[in-house]
PDB file of C-alpha atoms in Angstrom:
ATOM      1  CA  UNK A   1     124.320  99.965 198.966  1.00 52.00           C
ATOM      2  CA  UNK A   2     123.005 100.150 195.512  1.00 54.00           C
ATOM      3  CA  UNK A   3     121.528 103.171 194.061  1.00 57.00           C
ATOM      4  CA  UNK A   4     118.127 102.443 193.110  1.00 61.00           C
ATOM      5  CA  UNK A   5     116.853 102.955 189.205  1.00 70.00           C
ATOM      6  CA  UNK A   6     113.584 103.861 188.525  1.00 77.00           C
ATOM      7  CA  UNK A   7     112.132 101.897 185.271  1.00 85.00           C
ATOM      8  CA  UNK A   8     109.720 104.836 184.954  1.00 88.00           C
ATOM      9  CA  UNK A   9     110.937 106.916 181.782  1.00 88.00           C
ATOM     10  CA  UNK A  10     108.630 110.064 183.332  1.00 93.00           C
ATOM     11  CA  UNK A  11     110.887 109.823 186.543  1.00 90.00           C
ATOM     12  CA  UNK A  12     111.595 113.088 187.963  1.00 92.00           C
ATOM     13  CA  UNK A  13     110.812 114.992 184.638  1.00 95.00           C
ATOM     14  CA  UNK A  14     108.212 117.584 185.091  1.00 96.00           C
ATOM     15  CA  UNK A  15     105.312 118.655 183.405  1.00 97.00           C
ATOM     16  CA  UNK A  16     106.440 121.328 182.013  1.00 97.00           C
ATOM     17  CA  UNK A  17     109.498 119.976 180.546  1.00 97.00           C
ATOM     18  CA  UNK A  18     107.485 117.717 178.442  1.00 97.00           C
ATOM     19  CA  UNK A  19     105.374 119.743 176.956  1.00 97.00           C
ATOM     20  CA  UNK A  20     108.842 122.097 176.600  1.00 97.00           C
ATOM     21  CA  UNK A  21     110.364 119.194 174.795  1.00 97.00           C
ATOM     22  CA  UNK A  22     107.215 118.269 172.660  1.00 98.00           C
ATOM     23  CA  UNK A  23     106.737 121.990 171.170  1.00 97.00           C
ATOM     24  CA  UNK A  24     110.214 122.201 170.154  1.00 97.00           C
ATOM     25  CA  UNK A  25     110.076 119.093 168.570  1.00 97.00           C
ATOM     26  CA  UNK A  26     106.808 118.859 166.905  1.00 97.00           C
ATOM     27  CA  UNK A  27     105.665 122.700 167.008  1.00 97.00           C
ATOM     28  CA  UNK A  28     102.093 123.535 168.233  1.00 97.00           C
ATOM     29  CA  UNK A  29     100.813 122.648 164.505  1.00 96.00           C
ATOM     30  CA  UNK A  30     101.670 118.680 164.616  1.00 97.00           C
ATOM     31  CA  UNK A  31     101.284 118.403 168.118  1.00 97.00           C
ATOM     32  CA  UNK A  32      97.541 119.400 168.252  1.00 96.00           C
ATOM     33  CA  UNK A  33      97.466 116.711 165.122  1.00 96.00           C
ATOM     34  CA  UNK A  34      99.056 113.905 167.215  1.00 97.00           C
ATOM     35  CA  UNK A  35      96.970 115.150 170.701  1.00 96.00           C
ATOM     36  CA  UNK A  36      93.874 116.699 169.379  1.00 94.00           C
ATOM     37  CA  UNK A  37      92.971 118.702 172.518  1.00 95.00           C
ATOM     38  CA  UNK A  38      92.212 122.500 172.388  1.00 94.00           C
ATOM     39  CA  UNK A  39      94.801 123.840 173.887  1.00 94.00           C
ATOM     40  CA  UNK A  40      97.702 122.707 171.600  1.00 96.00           C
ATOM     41  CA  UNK A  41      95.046 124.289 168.906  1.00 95.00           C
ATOM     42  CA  UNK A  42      93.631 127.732 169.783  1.00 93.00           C
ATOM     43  CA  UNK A  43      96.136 130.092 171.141  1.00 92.00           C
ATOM     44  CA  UNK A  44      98.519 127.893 171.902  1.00 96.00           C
ATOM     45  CA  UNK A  45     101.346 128.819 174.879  1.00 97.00           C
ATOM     46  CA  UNK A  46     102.967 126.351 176.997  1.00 97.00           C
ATOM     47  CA  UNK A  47     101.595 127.981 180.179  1.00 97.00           C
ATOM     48  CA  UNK A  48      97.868 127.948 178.772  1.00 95.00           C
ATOM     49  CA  UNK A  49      98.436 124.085 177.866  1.00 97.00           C
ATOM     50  CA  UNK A  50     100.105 123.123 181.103  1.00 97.00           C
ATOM     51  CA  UNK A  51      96.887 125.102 183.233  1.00 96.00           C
ATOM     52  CA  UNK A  52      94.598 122.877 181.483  1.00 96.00           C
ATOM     53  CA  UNK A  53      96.833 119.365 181.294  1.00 97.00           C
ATOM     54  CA  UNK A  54      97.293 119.722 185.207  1.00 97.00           C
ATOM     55  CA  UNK A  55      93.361 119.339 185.262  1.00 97.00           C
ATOM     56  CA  UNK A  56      92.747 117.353 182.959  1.00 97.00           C
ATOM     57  CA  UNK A  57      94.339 113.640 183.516  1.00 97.00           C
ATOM     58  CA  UNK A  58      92.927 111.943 180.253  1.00 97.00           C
ATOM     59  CA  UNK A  59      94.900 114.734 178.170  1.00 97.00           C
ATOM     60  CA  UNK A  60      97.970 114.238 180.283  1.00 97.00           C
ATOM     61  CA  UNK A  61      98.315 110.598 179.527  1.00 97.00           C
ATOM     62  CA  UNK A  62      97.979 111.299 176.274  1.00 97.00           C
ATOM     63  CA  UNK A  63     100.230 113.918 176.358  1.00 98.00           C
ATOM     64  CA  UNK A  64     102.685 111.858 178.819  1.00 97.00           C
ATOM     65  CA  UNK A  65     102.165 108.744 176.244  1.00 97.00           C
ATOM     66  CA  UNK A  66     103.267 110.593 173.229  1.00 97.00           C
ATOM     67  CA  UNK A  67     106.680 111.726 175.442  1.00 97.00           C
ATOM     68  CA  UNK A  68     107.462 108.009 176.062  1.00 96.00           C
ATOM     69  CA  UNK A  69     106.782 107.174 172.118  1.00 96.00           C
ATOM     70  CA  UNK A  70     109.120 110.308 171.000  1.00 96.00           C
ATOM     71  CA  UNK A  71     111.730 109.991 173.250  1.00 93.00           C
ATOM     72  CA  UNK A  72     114.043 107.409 170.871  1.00 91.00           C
ATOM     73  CA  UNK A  73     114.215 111.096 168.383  1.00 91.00           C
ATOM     74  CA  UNK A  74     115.329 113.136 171.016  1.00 85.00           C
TER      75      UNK A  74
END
């Protein structure tokens, strides 16, 4: 029996690492150029941007879409 693949490139990665990955990547400053949503602006933390991206599914997709573009420079 084959192992099935998923096609999905957000498969099994959480939240968290994403927006992990992003920061170290980009840095708060960039990323709140790329996503323009408040949290990657004023006070930026990880924790403080995942609380509001788990509520909030229009900034996740664009959060989550950004992820997909980036990850050929990982």
């Amino acid at each position: 029996m084959e192992k099935q693949t998923s096609k999905d490139p957000l498969h099994g990665i959480t939240l968290k690492v994403i927006v992990e990955q992003l920061v170290a990547f980009y840095g708060f400053d960039t990323l709140s150029e790329l996503v323009n949503i408040k949290c990657f602006k004023s006070n930026p933390s990880v924790n403080s941007s995942l609380t509001f991206l788990r509520k909030t599914d229009w900034a996740r997709q664009k959060v989550e879409e950004l992820y997909i573009n980036t990850l050929p420079k990982f």
